[in-house]
JSON list of C-alpha atoms in Angstrom, two decimals:
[
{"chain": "A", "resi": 44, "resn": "UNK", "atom": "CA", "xyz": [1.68, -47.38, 146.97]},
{"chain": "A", "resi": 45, "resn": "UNK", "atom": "CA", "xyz": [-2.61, -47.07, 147.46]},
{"chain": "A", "resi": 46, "resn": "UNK", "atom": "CA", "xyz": [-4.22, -49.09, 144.34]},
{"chain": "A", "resi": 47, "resn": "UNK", "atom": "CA", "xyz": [-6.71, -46.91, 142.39]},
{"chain": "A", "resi": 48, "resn": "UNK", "atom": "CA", "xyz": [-9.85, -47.03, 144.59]},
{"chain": "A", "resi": 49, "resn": "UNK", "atom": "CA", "xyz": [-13.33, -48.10, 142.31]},
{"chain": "A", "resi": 50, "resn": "UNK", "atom": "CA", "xyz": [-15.59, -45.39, 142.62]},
{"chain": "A", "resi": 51, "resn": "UNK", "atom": "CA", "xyz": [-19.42, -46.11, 142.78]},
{"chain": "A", "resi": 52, "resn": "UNK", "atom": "CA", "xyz": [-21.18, -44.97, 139.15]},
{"chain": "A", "resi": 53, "resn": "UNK", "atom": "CA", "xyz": [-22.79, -41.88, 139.39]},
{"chain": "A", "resi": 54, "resn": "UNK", "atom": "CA", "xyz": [-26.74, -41.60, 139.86]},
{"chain": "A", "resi": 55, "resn": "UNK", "atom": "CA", "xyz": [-28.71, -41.15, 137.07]},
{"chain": "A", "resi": 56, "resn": "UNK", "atom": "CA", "xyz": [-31.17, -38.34, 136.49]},
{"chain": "A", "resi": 57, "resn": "UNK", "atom": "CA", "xyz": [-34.55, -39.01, 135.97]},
{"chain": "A", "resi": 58, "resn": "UNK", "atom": "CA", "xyz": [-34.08, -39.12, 131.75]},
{"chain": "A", "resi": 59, "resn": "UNK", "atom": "CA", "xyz": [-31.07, -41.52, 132.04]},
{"chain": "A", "resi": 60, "resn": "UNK", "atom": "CA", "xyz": [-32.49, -43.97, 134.62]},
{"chain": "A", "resi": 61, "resn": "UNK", "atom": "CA", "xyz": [-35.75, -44.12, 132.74]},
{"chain": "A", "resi": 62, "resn": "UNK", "atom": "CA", "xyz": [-33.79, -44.95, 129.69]},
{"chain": "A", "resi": 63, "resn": "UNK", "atom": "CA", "xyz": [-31.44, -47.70, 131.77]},
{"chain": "A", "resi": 64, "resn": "UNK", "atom": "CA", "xyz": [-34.54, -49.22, 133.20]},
{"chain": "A", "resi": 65, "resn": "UNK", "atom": "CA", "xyz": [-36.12, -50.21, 129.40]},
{"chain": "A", "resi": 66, "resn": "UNK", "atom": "CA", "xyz": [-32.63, -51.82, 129.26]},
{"chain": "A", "resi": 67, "resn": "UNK", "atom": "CA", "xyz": [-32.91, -55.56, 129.48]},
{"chain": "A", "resi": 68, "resn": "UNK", "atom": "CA", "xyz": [-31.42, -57.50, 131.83]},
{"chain": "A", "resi": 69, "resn": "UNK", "atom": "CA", "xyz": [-27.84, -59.71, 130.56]},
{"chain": "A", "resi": 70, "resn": "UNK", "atom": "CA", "xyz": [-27.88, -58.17, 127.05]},
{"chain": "A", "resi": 71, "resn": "UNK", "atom": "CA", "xyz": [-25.05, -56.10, 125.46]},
{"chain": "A", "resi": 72, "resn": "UNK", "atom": "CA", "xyz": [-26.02, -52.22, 125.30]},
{"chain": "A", "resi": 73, "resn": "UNK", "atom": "CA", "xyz": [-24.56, -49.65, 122.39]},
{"chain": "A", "resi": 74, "resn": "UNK", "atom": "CA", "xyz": [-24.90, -45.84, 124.17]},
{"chain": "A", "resi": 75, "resn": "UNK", "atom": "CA", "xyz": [-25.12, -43.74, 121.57]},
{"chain": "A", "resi": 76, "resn": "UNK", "atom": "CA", "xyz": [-24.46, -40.06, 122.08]},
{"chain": "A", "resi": 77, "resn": "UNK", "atom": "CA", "xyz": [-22.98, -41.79, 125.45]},
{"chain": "A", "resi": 78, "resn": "UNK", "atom": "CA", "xyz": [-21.52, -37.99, 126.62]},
{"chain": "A", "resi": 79, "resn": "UNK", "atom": "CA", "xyz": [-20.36, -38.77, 130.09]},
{"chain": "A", "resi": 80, "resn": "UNK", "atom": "CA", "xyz": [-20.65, -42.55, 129.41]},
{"chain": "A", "resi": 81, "resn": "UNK", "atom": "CA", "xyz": [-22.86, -42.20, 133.14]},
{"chain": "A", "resi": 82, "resn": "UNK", "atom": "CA", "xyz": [-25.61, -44.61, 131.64]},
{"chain": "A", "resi": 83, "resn": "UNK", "atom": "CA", "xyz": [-23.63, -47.94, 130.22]},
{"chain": "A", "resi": 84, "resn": "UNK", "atom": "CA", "xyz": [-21.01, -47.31, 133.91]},
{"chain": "A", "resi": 85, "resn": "UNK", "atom": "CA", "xyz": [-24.28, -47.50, 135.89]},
{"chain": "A", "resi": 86, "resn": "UNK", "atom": "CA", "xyz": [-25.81, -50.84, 133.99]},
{"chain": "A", "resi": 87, "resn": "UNK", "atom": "CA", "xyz": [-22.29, -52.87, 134.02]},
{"chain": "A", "resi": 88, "resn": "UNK", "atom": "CA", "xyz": [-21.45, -51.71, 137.85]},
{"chain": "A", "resi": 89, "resn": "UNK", "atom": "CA", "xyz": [-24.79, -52.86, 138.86]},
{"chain": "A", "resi": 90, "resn": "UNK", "atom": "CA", "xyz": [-24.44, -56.15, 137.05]},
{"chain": "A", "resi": 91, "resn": "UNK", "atom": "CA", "xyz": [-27.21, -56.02, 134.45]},
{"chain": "A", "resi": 92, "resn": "UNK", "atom": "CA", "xyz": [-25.88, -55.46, 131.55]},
{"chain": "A", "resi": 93, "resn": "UNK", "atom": "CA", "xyz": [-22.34, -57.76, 130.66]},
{"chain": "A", "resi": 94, "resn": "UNK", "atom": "CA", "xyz": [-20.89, -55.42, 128.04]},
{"chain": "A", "resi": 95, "resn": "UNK", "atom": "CA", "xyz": [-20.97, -52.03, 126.46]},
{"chain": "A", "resi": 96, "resn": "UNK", "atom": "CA", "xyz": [-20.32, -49.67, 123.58]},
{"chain": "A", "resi": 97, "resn": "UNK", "atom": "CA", "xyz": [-20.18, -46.19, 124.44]},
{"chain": "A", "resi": 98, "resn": "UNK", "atom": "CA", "xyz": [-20.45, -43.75, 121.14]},
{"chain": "A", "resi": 99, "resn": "UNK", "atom": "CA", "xyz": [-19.92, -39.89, 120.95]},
{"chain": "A", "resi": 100, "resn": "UNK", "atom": "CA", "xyz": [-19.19, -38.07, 118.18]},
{"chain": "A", "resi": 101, "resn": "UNK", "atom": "CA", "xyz": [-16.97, -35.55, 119.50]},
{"chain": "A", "resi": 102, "resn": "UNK", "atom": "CA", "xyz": [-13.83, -36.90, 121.52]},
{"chain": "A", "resi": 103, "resn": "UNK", "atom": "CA", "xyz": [-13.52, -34.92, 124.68]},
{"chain": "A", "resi": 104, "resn": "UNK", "atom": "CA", "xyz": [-17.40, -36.63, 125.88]},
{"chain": "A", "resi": 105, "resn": "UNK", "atom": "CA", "xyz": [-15.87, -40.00, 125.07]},
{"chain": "A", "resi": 106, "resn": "UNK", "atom": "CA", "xyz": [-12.40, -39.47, 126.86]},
{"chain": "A", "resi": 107, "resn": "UNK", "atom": "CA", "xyz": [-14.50, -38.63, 129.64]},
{"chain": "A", "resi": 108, "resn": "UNK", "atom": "CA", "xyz": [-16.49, -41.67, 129.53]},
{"chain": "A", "resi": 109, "resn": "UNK", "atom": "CA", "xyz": [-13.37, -43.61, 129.13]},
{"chain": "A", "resi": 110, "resn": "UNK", "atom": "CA", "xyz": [-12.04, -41.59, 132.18]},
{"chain": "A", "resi": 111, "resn": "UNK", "atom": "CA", "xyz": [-15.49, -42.24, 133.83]},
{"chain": "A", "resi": 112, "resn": "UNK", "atom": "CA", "xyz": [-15.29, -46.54, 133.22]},
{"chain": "A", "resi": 113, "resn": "UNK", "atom": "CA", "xyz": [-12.02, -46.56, 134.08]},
{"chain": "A", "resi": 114, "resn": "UNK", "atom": "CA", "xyz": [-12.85, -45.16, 138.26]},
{"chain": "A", "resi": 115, "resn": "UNK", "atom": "CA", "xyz": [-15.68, -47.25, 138.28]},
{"chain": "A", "resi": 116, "resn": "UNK", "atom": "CA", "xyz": [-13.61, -50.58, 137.29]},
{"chain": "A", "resi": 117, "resn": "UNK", "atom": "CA", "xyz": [-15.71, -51.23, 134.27]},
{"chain": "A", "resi": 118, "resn": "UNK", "atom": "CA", "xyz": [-13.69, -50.35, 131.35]},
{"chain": "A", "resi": 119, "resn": "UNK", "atom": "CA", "xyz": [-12.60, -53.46, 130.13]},
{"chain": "A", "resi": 120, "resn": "UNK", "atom": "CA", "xyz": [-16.38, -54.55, 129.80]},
{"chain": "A", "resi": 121, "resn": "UNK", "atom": "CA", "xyz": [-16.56, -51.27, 127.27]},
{"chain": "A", "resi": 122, "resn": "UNK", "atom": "CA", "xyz": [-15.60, -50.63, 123.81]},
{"chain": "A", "resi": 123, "resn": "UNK", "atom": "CA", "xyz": [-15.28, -46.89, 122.92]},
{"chain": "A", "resi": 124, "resn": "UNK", "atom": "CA", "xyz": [-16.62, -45.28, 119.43]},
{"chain": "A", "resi": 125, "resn": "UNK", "atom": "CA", "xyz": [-15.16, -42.03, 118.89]},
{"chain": "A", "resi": 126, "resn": "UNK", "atom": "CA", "xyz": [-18.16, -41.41, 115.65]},
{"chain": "A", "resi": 127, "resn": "UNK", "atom": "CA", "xyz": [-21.59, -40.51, 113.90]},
{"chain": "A", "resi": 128, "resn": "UNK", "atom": "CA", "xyz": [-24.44, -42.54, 115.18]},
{"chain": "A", "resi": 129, "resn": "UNK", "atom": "CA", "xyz": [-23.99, -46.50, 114.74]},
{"chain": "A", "resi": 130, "resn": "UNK", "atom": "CA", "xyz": [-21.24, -46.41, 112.56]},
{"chain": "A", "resi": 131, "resn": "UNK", "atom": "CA", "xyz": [-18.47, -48.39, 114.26]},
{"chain": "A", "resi": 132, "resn": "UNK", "atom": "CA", "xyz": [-20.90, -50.60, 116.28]},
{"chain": "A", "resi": 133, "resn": "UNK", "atom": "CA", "xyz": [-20.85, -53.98, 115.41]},
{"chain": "A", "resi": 134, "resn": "UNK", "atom": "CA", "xyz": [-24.32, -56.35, 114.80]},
{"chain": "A", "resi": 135, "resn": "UNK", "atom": "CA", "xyz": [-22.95, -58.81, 117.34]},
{"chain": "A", "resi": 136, "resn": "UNK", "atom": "CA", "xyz": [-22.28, -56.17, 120.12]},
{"chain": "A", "resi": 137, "resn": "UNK", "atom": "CA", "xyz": [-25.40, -54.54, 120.85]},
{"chain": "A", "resi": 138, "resn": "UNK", "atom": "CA", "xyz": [-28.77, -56.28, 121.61]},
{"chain": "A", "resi": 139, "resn": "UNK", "atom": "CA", "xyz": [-30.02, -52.99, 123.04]},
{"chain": "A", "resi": 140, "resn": "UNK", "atom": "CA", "xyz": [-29.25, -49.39, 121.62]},
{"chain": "A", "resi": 141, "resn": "UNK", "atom": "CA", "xyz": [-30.44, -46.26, 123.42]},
{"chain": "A", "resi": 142, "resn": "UNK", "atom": "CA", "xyz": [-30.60, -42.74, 121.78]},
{"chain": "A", "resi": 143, "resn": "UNK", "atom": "CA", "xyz": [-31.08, -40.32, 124.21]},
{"chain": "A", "resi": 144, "resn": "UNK", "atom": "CA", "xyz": [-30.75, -36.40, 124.47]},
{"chain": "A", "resi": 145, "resn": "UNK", "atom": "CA", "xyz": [-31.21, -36.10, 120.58]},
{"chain": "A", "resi": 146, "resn": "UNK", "atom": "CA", "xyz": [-33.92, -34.70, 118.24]},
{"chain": "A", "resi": 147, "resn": "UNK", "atom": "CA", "xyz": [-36.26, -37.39, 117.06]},
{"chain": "A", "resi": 148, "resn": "UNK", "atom": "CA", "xyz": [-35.39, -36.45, 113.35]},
{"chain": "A", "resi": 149, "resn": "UNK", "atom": "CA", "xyz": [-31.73, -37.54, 114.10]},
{"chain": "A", "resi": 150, "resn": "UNK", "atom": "CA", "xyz": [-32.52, -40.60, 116.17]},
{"chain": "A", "resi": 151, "resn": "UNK", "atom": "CA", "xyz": [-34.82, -41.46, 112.65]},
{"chain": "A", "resi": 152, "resn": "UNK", "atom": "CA", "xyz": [-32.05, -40.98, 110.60]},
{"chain": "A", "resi": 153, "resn": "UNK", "atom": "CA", "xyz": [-29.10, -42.50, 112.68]},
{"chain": "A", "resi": 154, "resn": "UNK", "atom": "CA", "xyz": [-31.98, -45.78, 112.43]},
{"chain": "A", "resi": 155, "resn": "UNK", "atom": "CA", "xyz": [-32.10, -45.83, 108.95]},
{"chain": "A", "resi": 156, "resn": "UNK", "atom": "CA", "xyz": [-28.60, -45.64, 108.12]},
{"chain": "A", "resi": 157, "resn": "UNK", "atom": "CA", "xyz": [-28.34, -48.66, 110.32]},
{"chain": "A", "resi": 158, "resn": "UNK", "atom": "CA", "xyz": [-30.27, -51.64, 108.90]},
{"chain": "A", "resi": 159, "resn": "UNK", "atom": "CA", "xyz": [-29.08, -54.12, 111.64]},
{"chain": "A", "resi": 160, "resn": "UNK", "atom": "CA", "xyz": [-31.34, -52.57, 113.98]},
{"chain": "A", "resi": 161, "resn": "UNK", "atom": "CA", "xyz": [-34.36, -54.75, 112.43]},
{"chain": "A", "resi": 162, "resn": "UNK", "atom": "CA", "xyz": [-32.64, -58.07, 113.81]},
{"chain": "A", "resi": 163, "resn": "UNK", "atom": "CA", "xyz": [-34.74, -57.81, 117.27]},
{"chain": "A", "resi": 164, "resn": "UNK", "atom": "CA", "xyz": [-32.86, -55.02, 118.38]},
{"chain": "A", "resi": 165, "resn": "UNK", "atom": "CA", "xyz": [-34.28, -53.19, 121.28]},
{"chain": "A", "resi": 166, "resn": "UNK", "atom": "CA", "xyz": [-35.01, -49.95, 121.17]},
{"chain": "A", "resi": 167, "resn": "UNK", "atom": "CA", "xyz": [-34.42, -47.08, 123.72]},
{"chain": "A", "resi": 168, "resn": "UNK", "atom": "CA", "xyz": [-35.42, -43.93, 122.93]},
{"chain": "A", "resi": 169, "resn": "UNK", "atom": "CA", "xyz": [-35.77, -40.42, 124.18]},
{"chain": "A", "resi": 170, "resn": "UNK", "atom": "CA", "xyz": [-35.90, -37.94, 121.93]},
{"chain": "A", "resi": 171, "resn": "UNK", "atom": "CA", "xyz": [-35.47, -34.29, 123.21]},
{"chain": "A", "resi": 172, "resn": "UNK", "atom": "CA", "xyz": [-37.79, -32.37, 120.30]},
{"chain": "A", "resi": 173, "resn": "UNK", "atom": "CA", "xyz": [-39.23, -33.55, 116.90]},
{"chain": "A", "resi": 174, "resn": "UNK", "atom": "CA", "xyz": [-41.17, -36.56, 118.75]},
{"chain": "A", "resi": 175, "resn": "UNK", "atom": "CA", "xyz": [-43.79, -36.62, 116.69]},
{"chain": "A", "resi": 176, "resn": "UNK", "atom": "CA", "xyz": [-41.00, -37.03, 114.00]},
{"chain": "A", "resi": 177, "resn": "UNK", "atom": "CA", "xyz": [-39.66, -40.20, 115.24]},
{"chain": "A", "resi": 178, "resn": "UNK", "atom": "CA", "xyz": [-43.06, -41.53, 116.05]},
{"chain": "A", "resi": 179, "resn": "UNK", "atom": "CA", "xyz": [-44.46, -40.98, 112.58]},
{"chain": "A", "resi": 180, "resn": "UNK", "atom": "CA", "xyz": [-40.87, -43.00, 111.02]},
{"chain": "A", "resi": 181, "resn": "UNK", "atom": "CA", "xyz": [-40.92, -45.63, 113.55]},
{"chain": "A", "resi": 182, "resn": "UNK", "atom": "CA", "xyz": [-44.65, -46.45, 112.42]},
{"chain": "A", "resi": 183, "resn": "UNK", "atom": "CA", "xyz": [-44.68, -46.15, 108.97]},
{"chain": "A", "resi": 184, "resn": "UNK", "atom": "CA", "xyz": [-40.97, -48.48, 108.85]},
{"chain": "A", "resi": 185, "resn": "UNK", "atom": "CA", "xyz": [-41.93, -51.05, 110.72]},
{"chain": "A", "resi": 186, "resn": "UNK", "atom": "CA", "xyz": [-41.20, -50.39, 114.16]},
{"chain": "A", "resi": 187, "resn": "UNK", "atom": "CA", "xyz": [-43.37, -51.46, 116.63]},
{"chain": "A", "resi": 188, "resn": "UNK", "atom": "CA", "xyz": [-43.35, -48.84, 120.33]},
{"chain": "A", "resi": 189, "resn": "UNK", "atom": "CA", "xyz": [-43.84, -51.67, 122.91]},
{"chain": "A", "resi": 190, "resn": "UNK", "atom": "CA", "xyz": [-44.01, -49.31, 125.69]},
{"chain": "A", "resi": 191, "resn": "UNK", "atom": "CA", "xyz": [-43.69, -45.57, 126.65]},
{"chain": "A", "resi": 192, "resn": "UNK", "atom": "CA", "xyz": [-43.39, -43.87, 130.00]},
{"chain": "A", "resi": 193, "resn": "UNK", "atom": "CA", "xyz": [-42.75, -40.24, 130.55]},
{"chain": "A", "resi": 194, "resn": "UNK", "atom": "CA", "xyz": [-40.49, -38.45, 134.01]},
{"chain": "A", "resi": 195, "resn": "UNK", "atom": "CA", "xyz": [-40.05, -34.90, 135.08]},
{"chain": "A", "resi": 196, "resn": "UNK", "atom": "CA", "xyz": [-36.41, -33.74, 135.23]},
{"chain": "A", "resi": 197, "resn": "UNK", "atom": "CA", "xyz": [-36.61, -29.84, 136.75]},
{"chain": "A", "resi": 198, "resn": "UNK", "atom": "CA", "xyz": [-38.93, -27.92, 134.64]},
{"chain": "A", "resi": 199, "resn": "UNK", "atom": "CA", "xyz": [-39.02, -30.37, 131.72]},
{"chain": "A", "resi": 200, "resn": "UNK", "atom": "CA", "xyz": [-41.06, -33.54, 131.16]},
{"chain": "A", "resi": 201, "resn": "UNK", "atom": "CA", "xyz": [-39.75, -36.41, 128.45]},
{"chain": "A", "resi": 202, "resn": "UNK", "atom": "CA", "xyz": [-41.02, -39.17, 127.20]},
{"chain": "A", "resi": 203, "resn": "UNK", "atom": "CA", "xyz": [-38.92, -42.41, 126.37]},
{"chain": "A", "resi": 204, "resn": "UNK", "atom": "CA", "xyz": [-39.70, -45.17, 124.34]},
{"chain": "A", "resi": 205, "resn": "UNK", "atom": "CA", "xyz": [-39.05, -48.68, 123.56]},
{"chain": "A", "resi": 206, "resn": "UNK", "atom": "CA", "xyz": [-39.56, -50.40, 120.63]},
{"chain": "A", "resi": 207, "resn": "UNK", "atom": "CA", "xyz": [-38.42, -52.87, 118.30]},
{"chain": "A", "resi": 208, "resn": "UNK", "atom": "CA", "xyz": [-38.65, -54.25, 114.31]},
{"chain": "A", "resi": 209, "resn": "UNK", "atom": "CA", "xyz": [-41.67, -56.22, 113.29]},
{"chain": "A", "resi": 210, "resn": "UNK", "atom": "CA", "xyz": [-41.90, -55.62, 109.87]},
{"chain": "A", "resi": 211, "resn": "UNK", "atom": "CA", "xyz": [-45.33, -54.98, 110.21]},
{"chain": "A", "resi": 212, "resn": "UNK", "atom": "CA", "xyz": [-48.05, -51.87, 110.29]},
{"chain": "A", "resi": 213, "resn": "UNK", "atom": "CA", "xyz": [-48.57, -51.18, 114.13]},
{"chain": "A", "resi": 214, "resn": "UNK", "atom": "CA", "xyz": [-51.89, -52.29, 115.52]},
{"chain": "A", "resi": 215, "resn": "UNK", "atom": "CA", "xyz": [-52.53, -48.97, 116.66]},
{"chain": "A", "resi": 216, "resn": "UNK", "atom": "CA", "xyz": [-53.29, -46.16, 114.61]},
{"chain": "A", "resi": 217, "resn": "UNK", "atom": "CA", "xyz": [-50.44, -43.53, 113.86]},
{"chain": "A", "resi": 218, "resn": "UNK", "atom": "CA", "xyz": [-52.72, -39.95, 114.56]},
{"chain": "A", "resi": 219, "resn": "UNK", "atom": "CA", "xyz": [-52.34, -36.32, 115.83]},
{"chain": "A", "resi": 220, "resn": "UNK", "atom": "CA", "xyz": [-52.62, -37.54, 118.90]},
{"chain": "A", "resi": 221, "resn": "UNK", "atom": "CA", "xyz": [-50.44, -40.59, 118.79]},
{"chain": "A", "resi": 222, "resn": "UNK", "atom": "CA", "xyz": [-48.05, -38.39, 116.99]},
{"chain": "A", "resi": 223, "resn": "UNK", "atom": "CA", "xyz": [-47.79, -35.43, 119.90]},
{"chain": "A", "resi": 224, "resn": "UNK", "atom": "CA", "xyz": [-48.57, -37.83, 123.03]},
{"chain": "A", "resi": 225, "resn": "UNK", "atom": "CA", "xyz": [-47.60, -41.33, 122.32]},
{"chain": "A", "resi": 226, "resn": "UNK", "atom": "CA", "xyz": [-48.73, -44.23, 124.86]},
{"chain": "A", "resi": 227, "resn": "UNK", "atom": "CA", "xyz": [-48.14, -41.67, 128.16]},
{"chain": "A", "resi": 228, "resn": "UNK", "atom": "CA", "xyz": [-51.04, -42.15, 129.83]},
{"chain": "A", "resi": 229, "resn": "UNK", "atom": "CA", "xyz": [-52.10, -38.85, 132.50]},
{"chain": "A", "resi": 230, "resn": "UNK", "atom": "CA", "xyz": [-51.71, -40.23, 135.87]},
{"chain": "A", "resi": 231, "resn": "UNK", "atom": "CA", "xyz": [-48.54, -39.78, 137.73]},
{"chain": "A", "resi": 232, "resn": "UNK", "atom": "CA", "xyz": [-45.61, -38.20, 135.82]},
{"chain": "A", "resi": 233, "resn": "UNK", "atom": "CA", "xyz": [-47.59, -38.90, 132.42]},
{"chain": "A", "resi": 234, "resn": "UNK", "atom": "CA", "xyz": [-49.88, -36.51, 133.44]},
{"chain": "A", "resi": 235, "resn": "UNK", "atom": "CA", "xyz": [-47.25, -33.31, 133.56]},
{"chain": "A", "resi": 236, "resn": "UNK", "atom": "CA", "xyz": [-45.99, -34.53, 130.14]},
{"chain": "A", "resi": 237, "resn": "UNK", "atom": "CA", "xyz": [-49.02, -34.45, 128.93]},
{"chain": "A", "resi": 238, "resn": "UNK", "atom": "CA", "xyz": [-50.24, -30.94, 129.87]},
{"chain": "A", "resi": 239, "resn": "UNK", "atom": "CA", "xyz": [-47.02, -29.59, 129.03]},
{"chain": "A", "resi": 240, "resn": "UNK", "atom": "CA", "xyz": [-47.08, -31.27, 126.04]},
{"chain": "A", "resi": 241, "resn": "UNK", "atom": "CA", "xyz": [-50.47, -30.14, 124.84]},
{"chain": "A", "resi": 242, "resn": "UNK", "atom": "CA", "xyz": [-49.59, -26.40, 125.69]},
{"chain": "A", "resi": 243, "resn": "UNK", "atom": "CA", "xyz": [-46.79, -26.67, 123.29]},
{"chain": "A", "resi": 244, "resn": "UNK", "atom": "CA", "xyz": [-48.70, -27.67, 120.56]},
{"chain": "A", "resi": 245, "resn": "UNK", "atom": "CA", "xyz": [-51.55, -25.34, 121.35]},
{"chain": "A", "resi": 246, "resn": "UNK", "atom": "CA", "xyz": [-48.85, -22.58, 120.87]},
{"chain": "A", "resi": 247, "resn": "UNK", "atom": "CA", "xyz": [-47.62, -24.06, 117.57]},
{"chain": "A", "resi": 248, "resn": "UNK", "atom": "CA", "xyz": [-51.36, -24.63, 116.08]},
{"chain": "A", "resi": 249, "resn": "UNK", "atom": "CA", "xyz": [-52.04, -21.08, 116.83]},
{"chain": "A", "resi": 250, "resn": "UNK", "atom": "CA", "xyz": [-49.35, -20.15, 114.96]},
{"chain": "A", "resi": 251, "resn": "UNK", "atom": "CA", "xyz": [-49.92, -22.36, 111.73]},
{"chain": "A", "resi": 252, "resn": "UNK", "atom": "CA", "xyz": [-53.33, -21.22, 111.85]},
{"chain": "A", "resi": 253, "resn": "UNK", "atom": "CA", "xyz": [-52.03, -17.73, 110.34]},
{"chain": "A", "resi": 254, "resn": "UNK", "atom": "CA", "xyz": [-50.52, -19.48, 107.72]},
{"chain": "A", "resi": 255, "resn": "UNK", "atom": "CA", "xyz": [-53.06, -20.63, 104.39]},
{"chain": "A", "resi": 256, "resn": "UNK", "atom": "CA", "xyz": [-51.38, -23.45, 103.83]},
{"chain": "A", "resi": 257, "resn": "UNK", "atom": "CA", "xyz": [-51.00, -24.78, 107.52]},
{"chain": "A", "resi": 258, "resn": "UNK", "atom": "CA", "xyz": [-54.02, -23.69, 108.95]},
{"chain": "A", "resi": 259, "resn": "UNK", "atom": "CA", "xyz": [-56.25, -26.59, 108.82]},
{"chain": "A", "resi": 260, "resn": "UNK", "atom": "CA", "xyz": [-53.22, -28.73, 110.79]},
{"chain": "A", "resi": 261, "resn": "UNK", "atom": "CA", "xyz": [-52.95, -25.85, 113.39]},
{"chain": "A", "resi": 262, "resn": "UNK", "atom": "CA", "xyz": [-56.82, -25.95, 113.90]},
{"chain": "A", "resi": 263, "resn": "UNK", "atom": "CA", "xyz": [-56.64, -29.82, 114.32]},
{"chain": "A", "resi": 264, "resn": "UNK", "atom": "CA", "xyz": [-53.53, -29.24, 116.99]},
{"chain": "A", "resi": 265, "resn": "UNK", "atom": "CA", "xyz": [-55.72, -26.80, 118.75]},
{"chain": "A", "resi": 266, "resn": "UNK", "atom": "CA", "xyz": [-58.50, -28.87, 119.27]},
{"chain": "A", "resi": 267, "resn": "UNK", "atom": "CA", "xyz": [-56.42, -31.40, 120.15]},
{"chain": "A", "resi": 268, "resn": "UNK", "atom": "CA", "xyz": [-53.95, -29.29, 123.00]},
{"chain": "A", "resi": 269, "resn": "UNK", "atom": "CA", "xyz": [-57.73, -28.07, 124.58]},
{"chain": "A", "resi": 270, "resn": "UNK", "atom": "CA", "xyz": [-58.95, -31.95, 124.70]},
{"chain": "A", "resi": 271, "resn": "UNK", "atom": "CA", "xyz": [-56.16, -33.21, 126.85]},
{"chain": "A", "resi": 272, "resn": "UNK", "atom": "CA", "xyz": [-56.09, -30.22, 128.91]},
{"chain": "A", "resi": 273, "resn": "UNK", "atom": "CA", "xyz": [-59.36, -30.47, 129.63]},
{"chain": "A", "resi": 274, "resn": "UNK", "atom": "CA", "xyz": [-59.33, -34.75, 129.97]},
{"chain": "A", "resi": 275, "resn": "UNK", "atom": "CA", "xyz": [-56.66, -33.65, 132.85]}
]
């Protein structure tokens, strides 16, 4: 009878290897929203990454990512959370945690349910709307962003962030255009991210400026949208 042949892990995207690569190197990961489970197979079949929790909410993404560890010959270095966020994760089996493919107010509030996260956790991030959101939380709780890179996956451009608990008020100060563009910087794949995210919020300060009470943030998001475009 043929033994069960290990299959090699899937390739990432451009979103999920960005997110893999913030992961550090021999520390236990916690995937949350782990869908397909493609990001924790790749880490512990490459050998960076020793162990893994894999979290969905909804069982038929985590059967698959149970189906997914099991042809890749990693699923006894997994434990499998069939629930909301990090409930179910313990403090002792995640040193890195990445949220990815939600909306930043979710990732905020799946954080803050979670107060283990402050014991030099590290952060990985990418949230798919509501950015400015998660920024503005992370800031004014205590998070410090460490670094942030954007990639271009088809006809969108994401952002994905790592950062971790200080305590402390950042360094850096938390404005409009912290809030909309984070630490991207325009040269290479930062650059589309930025020009499509500036046209966004040109198209969303045009609209609050019809609005009395949201007018003077619209003008602000304007003015900002026309200075990166034009810094580009």
């Amino acid at each position: 009878m043929e033994q069960n042949r290990i299959e090699r892990a899937p390739t990432l995207g451009a979103r999920l290897q960005k997110c893999a690569d913030f992961v550090r190197e021999g520390k236990k990961l916690a995937d949350i929203g782990t869908d397909h489970g493609y990001v924790p197979a790749c880490l512990l079949q490459s050998g960076k990454i020793p162990f893994a929790v894999a979290v969905d909410v909804h069982k038929g993404p985590l059967e698959s990512a149970m189906n997914n560890a099991s042809r890749c010959g990693v699923a006894d270095k997994m434990h499998f959370v069939c629930g909301d966020g990090l409930h179910g994760v313990l403090p002792d089996e995640a040193e890195d945690i990445v949220i990815a493919g939600m909306g930043g107010e979710l990732i905020a509030r799946l954080l803050e349910k979670c107060p283990w996260v402050k014991n030099g956790v590290n952060l990985v991030l990418q949230p798919m709307t509501k950015w400015d959101v998660l920024r503005k939380w992370l800031y004014a709780n205590g998070f410090e962003v460490k670094k942030e890179l954007a990639c271009t996956e088809g006809q969108f451009a994401y952002s994905v962030m790592q950062a971790v608990y200080t305590g402390k008020t950042p360094s850096y100060e938390c404005d409009d255009r912290y809030l909309q563009f984070g630490f991207v910087k325009p040269e290479g794949e930062g650059k589309e991210y930025i020009a499509r995210q500036a046209k966004r919020i040109f198209v969303a300060g045009s609209g609050m400026m019809k609005s009395e009470d949201k007018k003077e943030l619209g003008e602000r998001l304007v003015k900002l949208a026309q200075s990166e475009l034009d810094r580009l």
